[in-house]
PDB file of C-alpha atoms and ligand atoms in Angstrom:
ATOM      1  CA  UNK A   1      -0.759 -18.151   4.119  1.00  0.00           C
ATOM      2  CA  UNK A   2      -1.508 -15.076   1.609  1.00  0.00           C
ATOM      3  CA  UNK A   3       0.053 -11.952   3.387  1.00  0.00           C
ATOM      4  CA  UNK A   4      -0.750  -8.825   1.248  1.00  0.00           C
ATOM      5  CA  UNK A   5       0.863  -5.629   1.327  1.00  0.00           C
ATOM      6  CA  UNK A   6      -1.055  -2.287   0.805  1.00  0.00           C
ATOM      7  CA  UNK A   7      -0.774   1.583   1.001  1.00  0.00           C
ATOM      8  CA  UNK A   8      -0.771   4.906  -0.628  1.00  0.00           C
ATOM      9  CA  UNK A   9       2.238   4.963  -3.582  1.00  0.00           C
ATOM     10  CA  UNK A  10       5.440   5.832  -2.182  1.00  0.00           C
ATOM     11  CA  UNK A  11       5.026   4.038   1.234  1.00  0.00           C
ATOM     12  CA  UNK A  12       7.596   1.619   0.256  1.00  0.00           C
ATOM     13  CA  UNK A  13       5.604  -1.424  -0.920  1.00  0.00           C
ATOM     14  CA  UNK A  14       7.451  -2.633  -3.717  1.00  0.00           C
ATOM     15  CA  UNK A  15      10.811  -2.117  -1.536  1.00  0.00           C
ATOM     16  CA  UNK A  16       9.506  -4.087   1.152  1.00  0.00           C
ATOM     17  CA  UNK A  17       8.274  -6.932  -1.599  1.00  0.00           C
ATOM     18  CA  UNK A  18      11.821  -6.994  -3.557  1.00  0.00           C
ATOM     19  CA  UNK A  19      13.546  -6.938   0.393  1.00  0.00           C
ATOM     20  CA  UNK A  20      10.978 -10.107   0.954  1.00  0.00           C
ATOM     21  CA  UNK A  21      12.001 -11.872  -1.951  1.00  0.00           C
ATOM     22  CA  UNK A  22      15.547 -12.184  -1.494  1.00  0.00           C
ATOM     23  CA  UNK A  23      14.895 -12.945   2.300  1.00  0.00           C
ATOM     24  CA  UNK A  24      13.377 -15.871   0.725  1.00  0.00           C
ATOM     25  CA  UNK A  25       9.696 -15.643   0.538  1.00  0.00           C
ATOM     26  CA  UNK A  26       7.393 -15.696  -2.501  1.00  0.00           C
ATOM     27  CA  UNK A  27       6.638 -12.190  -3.864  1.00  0.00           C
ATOM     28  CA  UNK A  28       3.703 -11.391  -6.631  1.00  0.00           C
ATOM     29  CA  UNK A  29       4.091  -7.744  -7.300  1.00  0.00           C
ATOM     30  CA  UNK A  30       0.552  -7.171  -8.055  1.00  0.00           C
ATOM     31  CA  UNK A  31       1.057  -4.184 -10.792  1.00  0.00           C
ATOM     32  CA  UNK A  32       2.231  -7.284 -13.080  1.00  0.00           C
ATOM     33  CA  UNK A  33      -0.806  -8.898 -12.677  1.00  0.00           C
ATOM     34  CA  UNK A  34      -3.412  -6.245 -13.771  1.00  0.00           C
ATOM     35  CA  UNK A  35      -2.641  -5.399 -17.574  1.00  0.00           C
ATOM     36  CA  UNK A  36      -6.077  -8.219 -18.462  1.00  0.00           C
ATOM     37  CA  UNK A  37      -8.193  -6.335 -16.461  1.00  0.00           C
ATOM     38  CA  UNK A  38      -7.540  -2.770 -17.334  1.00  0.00           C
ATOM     39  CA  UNK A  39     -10.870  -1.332 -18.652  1.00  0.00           C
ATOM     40  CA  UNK A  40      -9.587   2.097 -20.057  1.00  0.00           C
ATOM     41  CA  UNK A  41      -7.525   4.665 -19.515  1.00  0.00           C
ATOM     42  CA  UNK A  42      -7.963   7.553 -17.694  1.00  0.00           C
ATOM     43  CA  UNK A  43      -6.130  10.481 -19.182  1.00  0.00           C
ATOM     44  CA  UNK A  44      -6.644  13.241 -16.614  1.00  0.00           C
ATOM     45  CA  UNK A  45      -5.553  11.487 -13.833  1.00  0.00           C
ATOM     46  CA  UNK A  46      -2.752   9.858 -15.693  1.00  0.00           C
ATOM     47  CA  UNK A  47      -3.871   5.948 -14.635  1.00  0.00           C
ATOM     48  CA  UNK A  48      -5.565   2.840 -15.678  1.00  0.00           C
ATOM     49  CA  UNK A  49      -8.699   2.170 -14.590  1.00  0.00           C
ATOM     50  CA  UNK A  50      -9.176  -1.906 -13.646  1.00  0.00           C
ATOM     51  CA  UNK A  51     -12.051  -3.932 -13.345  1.00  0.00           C
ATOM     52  CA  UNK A  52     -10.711  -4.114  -9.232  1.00  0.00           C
ATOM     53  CA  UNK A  53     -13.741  -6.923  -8.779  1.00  0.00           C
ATOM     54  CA  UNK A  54     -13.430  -9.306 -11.492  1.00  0.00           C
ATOM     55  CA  UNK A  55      -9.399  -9.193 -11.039  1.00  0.00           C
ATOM     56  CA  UNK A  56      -9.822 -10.224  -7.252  1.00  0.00           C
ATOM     57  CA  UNK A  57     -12.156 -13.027  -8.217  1.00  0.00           C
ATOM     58  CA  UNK A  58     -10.143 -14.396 -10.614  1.00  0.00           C
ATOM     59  CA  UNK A  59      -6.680 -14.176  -8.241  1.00  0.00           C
ATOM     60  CA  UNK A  60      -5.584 -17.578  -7.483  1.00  0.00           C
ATOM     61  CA  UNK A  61      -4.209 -17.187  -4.009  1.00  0.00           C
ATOM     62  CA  UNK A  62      -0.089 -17.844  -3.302  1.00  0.00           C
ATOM     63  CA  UNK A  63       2.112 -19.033  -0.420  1.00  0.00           C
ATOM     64  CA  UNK A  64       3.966 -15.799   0.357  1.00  0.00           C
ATOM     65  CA  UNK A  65       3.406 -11.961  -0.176  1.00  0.00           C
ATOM     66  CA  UNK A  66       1.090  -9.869  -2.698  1.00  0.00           C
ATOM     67  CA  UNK A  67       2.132  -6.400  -2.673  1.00  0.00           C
ATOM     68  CA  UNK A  68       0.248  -3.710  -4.482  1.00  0.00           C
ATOM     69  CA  UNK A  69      -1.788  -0.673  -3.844  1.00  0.00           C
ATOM     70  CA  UNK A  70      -4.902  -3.145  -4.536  1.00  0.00           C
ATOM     71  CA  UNK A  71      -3.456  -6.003  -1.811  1.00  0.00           C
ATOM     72  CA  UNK A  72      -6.558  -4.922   0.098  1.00  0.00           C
ATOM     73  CA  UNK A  73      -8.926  -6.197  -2.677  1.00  0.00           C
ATOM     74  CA  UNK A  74      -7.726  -9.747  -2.441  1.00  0.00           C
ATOM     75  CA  UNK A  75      -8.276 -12.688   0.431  1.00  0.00           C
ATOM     76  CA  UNK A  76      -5.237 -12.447   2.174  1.00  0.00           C
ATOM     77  CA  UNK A  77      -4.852 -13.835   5.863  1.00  0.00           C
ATOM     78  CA  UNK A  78      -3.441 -10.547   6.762  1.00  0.00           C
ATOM     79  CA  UNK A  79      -2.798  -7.289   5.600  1.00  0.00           C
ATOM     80  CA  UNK A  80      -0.195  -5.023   6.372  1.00  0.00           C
ATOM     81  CA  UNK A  81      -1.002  -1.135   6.161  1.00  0.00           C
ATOM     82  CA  UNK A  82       2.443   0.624   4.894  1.00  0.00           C
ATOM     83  CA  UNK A  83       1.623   4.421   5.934  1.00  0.00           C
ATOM     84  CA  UNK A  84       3.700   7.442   5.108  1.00  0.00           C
ATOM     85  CA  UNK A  85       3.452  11.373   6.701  1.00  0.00           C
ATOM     86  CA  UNK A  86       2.323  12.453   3.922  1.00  0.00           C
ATOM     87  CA  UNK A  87       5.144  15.920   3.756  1.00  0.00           C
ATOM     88  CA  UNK A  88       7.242  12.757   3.927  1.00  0.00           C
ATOM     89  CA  UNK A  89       5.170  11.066   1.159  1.00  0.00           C
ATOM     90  CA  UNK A  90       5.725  14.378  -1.085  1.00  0.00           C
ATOM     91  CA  UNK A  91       9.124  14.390  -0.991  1.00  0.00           C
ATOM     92  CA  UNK A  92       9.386  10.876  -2.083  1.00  0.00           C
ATOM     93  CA  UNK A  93       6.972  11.021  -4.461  1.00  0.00           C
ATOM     94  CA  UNK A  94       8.760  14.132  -5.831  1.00  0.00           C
ATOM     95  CA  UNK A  95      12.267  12.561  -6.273  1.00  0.00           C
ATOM     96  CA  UNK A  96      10.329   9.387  -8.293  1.00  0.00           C
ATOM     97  CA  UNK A  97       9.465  12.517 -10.412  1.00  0.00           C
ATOM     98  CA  UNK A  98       5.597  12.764  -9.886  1.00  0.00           C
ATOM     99  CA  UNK A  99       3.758  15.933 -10.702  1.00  0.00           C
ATOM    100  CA  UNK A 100       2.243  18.021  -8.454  1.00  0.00           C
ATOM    101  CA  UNK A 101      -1.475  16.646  -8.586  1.00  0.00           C
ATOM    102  CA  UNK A 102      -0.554  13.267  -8.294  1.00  0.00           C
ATOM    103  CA  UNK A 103       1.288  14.264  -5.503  1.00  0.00           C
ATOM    104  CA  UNK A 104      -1.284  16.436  -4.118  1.00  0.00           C
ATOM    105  CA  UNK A 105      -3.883  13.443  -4.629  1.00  0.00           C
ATOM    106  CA  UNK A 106      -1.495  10.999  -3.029  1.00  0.00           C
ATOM    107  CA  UNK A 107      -0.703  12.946   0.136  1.00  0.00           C
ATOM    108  CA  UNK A 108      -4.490  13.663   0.386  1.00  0.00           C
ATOM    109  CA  UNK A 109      -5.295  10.288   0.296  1.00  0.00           C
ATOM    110  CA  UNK A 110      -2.598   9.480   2.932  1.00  0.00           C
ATOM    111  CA  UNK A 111      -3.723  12.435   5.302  1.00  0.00           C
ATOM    112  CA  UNK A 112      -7.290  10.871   5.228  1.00  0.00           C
ATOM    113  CA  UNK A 113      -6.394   7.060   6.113  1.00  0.00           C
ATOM    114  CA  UNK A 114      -7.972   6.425   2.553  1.00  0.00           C
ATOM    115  CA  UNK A 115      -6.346   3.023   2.035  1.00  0.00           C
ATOM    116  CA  UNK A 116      -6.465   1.984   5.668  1.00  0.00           C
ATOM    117  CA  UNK A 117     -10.548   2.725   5.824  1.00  0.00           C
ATOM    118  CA  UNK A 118     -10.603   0.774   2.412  1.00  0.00           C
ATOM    119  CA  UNK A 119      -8.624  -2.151   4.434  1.00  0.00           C
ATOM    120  CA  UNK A 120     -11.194  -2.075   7.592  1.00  0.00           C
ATOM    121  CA  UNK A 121     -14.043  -2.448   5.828  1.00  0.00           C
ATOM    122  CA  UNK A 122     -12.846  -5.734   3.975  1.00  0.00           C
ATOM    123  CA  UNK A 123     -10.617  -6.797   7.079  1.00  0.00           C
ATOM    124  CA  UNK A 124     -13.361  -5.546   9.943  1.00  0.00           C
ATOM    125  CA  UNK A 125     -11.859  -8.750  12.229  1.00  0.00           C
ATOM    126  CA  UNK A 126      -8.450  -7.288  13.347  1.00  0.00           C
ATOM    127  CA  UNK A 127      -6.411  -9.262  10.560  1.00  0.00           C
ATOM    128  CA  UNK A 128      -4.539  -5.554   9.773  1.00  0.00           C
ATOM    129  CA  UNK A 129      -1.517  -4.215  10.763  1.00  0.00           C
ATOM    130  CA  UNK A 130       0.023  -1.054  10.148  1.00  0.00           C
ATOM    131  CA  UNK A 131       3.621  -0.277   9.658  1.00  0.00           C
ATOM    132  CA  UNK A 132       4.436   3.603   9.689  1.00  0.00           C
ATOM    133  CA  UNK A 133       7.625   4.031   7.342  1.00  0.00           C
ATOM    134  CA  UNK A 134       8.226   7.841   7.206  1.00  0.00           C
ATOM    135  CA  UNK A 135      11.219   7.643   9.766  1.00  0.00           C
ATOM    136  CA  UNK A 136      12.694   3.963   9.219  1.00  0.00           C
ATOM    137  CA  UNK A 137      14.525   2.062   6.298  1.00  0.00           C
ATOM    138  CA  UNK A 138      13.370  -1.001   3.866  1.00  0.00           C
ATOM    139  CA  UNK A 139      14.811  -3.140   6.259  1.00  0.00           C
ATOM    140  CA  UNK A 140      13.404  -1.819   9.340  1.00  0.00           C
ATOM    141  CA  UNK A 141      10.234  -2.095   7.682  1.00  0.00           C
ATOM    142  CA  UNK A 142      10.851  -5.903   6.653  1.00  0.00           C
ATOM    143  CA  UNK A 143      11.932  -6.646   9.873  1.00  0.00           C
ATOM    144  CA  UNK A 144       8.745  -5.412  11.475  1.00  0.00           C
ATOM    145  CA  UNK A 145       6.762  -7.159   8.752  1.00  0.00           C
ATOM    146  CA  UNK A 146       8.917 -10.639   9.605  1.00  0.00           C
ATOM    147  CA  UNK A 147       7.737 -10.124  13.381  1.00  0.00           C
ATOM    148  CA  UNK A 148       4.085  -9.450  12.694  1.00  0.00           C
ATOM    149  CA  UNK A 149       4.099 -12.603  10.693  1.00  0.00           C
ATOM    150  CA  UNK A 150       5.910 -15.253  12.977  1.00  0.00           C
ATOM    151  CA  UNK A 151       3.346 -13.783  15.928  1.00  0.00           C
ATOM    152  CA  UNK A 152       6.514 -12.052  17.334  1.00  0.00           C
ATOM    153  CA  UNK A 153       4.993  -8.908  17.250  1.00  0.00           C
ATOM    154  CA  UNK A 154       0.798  -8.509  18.054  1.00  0.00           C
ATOM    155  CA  UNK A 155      -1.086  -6.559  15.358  1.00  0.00           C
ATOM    156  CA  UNK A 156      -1.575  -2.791  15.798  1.00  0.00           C
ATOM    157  CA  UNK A 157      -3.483   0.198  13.509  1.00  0.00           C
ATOM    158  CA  UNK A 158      -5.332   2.787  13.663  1.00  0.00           C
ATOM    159  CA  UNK A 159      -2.791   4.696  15.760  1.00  0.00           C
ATOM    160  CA  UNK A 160      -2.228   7.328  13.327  1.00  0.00           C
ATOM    161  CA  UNK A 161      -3.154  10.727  12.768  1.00  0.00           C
ATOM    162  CA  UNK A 162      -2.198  13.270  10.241  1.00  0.00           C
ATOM    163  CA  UNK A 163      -5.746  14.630   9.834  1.00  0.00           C
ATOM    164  CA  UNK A 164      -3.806  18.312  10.271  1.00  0.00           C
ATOM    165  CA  UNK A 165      -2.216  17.979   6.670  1.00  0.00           C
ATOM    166  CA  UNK A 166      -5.232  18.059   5.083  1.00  0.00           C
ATOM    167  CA  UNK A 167      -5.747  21.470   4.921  1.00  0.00           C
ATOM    168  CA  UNK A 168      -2.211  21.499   2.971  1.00  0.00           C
ATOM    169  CA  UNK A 169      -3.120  19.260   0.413  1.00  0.00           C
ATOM    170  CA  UNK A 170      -7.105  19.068  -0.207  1.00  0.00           C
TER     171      UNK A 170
HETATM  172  N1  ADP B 201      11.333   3.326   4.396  1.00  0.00           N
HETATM  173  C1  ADP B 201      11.769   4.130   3.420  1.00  0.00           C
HETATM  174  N2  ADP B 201      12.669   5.104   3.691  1.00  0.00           N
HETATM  175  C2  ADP B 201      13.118   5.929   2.702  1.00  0.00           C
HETATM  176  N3  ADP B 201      12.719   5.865   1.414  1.00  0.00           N
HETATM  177  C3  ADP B 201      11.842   4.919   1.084  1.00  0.00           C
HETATM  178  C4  ADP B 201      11.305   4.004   2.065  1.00  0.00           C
HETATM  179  N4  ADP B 201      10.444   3.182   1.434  1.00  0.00           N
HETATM  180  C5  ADP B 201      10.423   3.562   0.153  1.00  0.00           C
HETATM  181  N5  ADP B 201      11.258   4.588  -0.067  1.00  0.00           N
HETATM  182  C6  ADP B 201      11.502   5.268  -1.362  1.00  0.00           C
HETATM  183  O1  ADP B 201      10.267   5.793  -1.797  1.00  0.00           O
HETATM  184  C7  ADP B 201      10.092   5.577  -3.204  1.00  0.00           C
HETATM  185  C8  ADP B 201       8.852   4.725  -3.421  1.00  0.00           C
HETATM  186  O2  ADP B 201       9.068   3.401  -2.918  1.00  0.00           O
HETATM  187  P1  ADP B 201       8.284   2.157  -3.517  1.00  0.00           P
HETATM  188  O3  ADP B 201       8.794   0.950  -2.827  1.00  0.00           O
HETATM  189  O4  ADP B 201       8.335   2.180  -5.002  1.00  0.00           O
HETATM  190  O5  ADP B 201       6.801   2.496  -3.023  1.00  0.00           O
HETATM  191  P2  ADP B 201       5.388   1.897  -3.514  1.00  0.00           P
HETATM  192  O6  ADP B 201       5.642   0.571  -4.152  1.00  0.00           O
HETATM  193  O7  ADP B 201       4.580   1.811  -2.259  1.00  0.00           O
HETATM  194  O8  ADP B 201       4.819   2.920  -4.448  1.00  0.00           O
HETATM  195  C9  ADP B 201      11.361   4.909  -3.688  1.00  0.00           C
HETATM  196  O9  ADP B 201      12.199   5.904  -4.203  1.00  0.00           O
HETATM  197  C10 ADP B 201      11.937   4.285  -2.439  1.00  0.00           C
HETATM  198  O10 ADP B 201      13.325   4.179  -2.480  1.00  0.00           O
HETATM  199 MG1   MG B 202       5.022  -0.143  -6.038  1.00  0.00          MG
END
């Protein structure tokens, strides 16, 4: 089984993957996978821009966990939203040293549901879950994710609303 991991930056994906690999499982953090299918870069906004498409077809599914801001993009059995408030999402994003309109963009995103709409559309059949972080640790968070996949725990999203920061950070 292919379990991917997805959300905004600074939801704790990378956390949760290291957290999974030394509980054992296999971890791909996607970010390593990507420098083939970067297409240019995009100066303003301070990131790569990837061929998203032609990197997804050309992923040869694992046993274990893909974590990565693009999880969403690949065939995994299930994938697990990692969500964030996004005042929450600022502050961590400001101690990793972002600036401001990355910040801004990232919180946005996050007060919008961006990466969870993104997720529904290719997972429209209830194979999501959604995990929100701002108030519990990495293991917490692992823990949860552990449940969800052993069937433990049934899958939930869609819960969520922080629609009232967006005036704060559109
Ligand atoms: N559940 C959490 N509680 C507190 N801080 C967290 C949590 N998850 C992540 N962080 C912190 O937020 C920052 C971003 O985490 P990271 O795992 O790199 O996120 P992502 O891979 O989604 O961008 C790090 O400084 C990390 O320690
Ligand atoms: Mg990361």
């Amino acid at each position: 089984m292919m379990y991917g991991i997805t959300g905004t930056p600074g939801t704790g994906k990378s956390s949760v993957g290291t957290e999974l690999s030394c509980r054992g499982y296999q971890v791909i953090h996607l970010v390593d996978t990507i420098q083939p299918y970067i297409i240019e870069q995009d100066r303003e906004r301070g990131t790569a821009v990837v061929d998203e498409e032609r990197w997804a077809k050309e992923f040869i599914p694992i046993d274990g966990f893909v974590e990565g801001h693009l999880a969403h993009y690949l065939p995994c059995d299930l994938i697990i939203v990692l969500r964030c408030r996004p005042d929450v999402l600022e502050a961590r994003l400001r101690s990793r040293g972002y600036a401001w309109p990355k910040i801004r963009e990232n919180a946005e995103s996050e007060a919008m549901d961006l990466i969870l709409s993104q997720t529904a559309v290719r997972f429209g059949d209830g194979r999501i879950h959604e995990i929100d972080t701002t108030h519990i640790t990495i293991q917490d968070v692992t823990d949860q994710v552990e449940r969800v996949i052993t069937g433990a725990d049934p899958l939930v999203y869609g819960t969520l609303d922080w629609s009232e920061y967006l005036e704060y950070y559109v």
